[in-house]
PDB file of C-alpha atoms in Angstrom:
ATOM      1  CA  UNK W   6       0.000   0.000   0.000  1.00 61.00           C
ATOM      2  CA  UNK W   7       1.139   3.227  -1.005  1.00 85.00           C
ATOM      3  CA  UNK W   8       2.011   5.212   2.296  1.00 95.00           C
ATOM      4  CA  UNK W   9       0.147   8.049   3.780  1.00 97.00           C
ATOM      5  CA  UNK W  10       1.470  11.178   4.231  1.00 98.00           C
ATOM      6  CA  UNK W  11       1.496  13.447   7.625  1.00 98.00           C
ATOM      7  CA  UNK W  12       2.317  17.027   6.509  1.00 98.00           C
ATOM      8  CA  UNK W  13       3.187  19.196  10.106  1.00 97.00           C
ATOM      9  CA  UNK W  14       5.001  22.636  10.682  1.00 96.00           C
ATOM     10  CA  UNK W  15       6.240  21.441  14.541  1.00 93.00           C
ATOM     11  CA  UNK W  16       3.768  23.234  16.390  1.00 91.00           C
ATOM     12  CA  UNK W  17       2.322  21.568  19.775  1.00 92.00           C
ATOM     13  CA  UNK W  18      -0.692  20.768  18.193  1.00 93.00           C
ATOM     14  CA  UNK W  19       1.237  18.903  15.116  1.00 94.00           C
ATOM     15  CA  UNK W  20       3.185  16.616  17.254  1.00 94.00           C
ATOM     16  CA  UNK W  21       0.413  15.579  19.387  1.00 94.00           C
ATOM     17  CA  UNK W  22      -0.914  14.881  16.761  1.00 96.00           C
ATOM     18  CA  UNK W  23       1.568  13.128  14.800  1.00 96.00           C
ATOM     19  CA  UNK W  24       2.211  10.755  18.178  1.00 96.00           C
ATOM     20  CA  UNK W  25      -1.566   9.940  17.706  1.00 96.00           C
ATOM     21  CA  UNK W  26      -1.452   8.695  13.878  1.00 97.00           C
ATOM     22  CA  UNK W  27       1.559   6.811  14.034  1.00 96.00           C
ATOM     23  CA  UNK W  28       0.080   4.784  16.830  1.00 95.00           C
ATOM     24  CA  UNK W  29      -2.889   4.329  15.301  1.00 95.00           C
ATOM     25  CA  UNK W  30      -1.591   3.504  11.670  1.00 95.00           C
ATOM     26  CA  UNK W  31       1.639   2.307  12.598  1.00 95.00           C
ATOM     27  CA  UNK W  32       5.055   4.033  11.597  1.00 96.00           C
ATOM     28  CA  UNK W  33       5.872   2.072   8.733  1.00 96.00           C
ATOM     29  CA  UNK W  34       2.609   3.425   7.042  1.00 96.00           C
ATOM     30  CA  UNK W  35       3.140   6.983   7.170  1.00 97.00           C
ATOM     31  CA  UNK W  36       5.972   9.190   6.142  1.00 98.00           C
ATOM     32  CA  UNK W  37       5.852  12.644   8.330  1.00 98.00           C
ATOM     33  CA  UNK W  38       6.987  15.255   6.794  1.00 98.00           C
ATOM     34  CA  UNK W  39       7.370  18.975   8.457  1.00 97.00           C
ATOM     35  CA  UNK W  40       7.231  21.580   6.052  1.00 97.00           C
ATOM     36  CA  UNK W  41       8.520  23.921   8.535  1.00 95.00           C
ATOM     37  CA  UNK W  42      11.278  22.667   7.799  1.00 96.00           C
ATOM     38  CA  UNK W  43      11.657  20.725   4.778  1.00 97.00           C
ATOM     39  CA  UNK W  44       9.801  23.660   2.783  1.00 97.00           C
ATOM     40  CA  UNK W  45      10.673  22.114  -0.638  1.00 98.00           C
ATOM     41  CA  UNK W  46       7.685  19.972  -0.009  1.00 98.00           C
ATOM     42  CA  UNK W  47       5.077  22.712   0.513  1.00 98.00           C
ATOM     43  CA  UNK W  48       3.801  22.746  -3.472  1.00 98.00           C
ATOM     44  CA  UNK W  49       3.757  18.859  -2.861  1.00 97.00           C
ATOM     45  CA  UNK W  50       1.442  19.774  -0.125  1.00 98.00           C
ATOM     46  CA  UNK W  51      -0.704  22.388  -1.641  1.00 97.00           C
ATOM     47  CA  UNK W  52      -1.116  20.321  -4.461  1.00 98.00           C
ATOM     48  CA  UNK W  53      -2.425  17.709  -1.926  1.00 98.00           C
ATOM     49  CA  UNK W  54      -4.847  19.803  -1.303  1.00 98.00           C
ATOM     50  CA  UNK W  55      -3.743  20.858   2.217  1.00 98.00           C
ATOM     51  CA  UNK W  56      -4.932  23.596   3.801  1.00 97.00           C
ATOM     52  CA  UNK W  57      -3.568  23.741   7.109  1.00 97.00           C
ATOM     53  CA  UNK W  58      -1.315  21.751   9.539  1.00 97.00           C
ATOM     54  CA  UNK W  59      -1.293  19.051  10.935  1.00 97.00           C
ATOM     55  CA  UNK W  60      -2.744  16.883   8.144  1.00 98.00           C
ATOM     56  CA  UNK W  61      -2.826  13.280   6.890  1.00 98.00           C
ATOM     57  CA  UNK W  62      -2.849  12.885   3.056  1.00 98.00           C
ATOM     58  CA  UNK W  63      -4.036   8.908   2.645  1.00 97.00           C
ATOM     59  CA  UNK W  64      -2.980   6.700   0.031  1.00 95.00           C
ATOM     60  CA  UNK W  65      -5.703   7.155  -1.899  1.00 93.00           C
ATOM     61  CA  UNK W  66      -5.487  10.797  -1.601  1.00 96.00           C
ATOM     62  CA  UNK W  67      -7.925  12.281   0.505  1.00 96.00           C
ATOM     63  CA  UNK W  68      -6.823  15.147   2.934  1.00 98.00           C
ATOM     64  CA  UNK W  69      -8.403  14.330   6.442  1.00 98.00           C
ATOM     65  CA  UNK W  70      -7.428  17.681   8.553  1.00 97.00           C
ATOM     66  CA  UNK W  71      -6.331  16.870  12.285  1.00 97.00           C
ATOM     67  CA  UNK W  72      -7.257  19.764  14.772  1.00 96.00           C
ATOM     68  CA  UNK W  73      -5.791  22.586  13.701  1.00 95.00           C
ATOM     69  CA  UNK W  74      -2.134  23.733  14.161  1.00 94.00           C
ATOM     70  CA  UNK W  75      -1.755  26.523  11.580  1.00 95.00           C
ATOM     71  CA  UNK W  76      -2.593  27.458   8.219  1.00 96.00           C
ATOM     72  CA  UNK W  77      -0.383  26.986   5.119  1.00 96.00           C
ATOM     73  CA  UNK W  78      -0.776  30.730   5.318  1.00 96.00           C
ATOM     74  CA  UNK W  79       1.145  30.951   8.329  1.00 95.00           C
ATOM     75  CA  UNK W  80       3.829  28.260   7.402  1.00 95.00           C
ATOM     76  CA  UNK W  81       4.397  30.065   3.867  1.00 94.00           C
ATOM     77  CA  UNK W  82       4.944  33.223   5.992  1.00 90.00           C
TER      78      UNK W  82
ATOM     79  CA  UNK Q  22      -5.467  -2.665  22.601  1.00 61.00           C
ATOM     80  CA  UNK Q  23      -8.679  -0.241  23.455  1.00 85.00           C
ATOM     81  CA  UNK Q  24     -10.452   0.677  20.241  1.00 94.00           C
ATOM     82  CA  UNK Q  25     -10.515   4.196  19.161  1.00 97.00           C
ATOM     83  CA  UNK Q  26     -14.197   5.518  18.195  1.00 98.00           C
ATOM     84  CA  UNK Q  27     -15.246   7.568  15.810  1.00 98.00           C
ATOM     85  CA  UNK Q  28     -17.922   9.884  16.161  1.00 98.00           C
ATOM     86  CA  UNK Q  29     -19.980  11.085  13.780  1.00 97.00           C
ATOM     87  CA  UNK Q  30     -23.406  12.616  12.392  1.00 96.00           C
ATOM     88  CA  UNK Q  31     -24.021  11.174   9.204  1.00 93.00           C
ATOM     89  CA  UNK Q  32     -23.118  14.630   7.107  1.00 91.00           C
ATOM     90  CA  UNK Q  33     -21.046  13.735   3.825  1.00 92.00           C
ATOM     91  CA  UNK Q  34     -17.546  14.717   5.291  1.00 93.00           C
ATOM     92  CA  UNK Q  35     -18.249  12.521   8.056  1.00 93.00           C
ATOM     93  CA  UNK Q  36     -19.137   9.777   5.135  1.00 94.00           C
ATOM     94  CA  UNK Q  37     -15.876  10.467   3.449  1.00 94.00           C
ATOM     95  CA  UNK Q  38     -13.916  10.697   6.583  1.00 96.00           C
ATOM     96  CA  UNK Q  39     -14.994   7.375   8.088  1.00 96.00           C
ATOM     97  CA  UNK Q  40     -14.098   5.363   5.230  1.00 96.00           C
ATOM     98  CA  UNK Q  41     -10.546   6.973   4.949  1.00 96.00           C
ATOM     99  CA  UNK Q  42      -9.971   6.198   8.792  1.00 97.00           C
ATOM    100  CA  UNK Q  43     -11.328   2.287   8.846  1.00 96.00           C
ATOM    101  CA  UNK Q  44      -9.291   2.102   6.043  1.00 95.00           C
ATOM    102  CA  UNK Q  45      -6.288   3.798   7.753  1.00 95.00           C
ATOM    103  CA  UNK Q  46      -6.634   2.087  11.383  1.00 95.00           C
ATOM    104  CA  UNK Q  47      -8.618  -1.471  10.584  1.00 95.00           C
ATOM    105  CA  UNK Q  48     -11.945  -1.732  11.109  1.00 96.00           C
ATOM    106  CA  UNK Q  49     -11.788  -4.047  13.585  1.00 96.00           C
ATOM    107  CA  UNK Q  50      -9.825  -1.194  15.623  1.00 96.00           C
ATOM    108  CA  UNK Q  51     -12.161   1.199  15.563  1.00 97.00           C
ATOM    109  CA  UNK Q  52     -16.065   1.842  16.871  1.00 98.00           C
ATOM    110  CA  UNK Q  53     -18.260   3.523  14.282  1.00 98.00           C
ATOM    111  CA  UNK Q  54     -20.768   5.683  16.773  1.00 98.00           C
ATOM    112  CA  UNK Q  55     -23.432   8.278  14.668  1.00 97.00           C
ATOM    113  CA  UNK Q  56     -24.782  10.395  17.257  1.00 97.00           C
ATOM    114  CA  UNK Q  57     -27.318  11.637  15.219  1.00 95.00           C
ATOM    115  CA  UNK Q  58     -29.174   8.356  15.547  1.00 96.00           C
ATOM    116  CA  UNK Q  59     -27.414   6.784  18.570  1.00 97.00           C
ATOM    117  CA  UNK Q  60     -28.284  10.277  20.760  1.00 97.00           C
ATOM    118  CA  UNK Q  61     -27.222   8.500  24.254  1.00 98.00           C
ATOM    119  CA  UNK Q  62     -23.641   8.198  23.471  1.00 98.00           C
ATOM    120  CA  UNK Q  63     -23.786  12.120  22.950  1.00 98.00           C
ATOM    121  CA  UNK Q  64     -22.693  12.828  26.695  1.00 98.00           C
ATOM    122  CA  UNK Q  65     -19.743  10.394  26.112  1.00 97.00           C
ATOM    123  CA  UNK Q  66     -18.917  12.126  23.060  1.00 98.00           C
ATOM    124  CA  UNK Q  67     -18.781  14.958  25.215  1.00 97.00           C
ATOM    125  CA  UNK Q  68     -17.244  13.883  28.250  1.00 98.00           C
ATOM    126  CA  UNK Q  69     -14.225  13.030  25.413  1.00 98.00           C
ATOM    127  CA  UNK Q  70     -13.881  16.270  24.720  1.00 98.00           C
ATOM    128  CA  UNK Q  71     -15.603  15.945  21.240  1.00 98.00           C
ATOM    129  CA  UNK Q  72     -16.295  19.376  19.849  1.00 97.00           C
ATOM    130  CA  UNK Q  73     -17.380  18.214  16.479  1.00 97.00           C
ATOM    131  CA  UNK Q  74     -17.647  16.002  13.908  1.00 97.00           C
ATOM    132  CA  UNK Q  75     -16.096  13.821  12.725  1.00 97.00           C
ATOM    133  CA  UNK Q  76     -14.044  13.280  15.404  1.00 98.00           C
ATOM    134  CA  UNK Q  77     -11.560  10.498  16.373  1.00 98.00           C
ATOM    135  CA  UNK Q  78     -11.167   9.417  20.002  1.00 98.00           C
ATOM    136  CA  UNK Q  79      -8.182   7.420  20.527  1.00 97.00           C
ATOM    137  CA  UNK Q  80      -7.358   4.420  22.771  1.00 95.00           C
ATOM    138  CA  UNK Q  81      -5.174   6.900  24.949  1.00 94.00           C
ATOM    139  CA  UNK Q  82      -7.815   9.402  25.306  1.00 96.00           C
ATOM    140  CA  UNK Q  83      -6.866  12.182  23.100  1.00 97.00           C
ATOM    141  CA  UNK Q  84      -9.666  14.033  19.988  1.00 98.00           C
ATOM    142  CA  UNK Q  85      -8.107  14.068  16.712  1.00 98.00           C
ATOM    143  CA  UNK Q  86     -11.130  16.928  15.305  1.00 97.00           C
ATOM    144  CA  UNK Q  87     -11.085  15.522  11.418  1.00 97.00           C
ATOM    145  CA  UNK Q  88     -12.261  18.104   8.756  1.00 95.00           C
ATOM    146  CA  UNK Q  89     -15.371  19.672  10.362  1.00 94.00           C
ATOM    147  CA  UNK Q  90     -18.668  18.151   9.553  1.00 94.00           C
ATOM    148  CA  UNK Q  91     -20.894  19.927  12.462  1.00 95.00           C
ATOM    149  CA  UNK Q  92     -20.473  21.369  15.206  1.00 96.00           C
ATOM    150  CA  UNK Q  93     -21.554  19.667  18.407  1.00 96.00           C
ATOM    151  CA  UNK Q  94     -24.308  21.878  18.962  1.00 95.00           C
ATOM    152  CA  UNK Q  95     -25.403  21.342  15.765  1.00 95.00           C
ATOM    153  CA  UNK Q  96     -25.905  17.487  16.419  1.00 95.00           C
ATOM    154  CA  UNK Q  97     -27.103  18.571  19.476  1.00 94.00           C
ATOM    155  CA  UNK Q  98     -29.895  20.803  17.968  1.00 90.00           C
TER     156      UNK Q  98
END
């Protein structure tokens, strides 16, 4: 299965967050990616459709929004 | 392992939502609870800190808000 993708910018709410999913969908089936940080992947994200962090892109490419950390607005900056 | 449950109302994200997380998680990990039709398991909902729907209440206790089908008080009516 192709692997889901957790898109976060570090912020409390993001890694509480993040914790959550990978114990509920195992590591091995997501790859996390901050976009704080690694900001080469914010198109990837956009084109994802996501709006604001923390997300989880699944492998069939839905966007399922997780509480609400911060806009892509805000991680753009 | 405790199941998670997820909460929801029956609206179309909560549809769309539902089918990404069984898929996600397992079904077989997770409770399906529509508390538009199941209205006693509101309080629980509540008590969970659910603020709206969908909403995914894991084993260890913590709300992962998904999209945003309805507000609480909206299911509440």
């Amino acid at each position: 299965m192709k692997k889901a993708i957790f898109y976060h910018a570090g912020c409390p709410v993001c890694v509480s967050a993040e914790q959550d999913i990978v114990i509920l969908i195992g590591a091995s089936n997501v790859e996390i990616v901050n976009i704080g940080q690694d900001r080469n992947r914010i198109p990837q994200a956009e084109k994802a459709g996501v709006k604001s962090v923390p997300a989880l892109v699944t492998p069939n490419g839905n966007v399922l929004h997780i509480n609400f950390g911060a806009s892509m607005a805000d991680v753009i900056g």
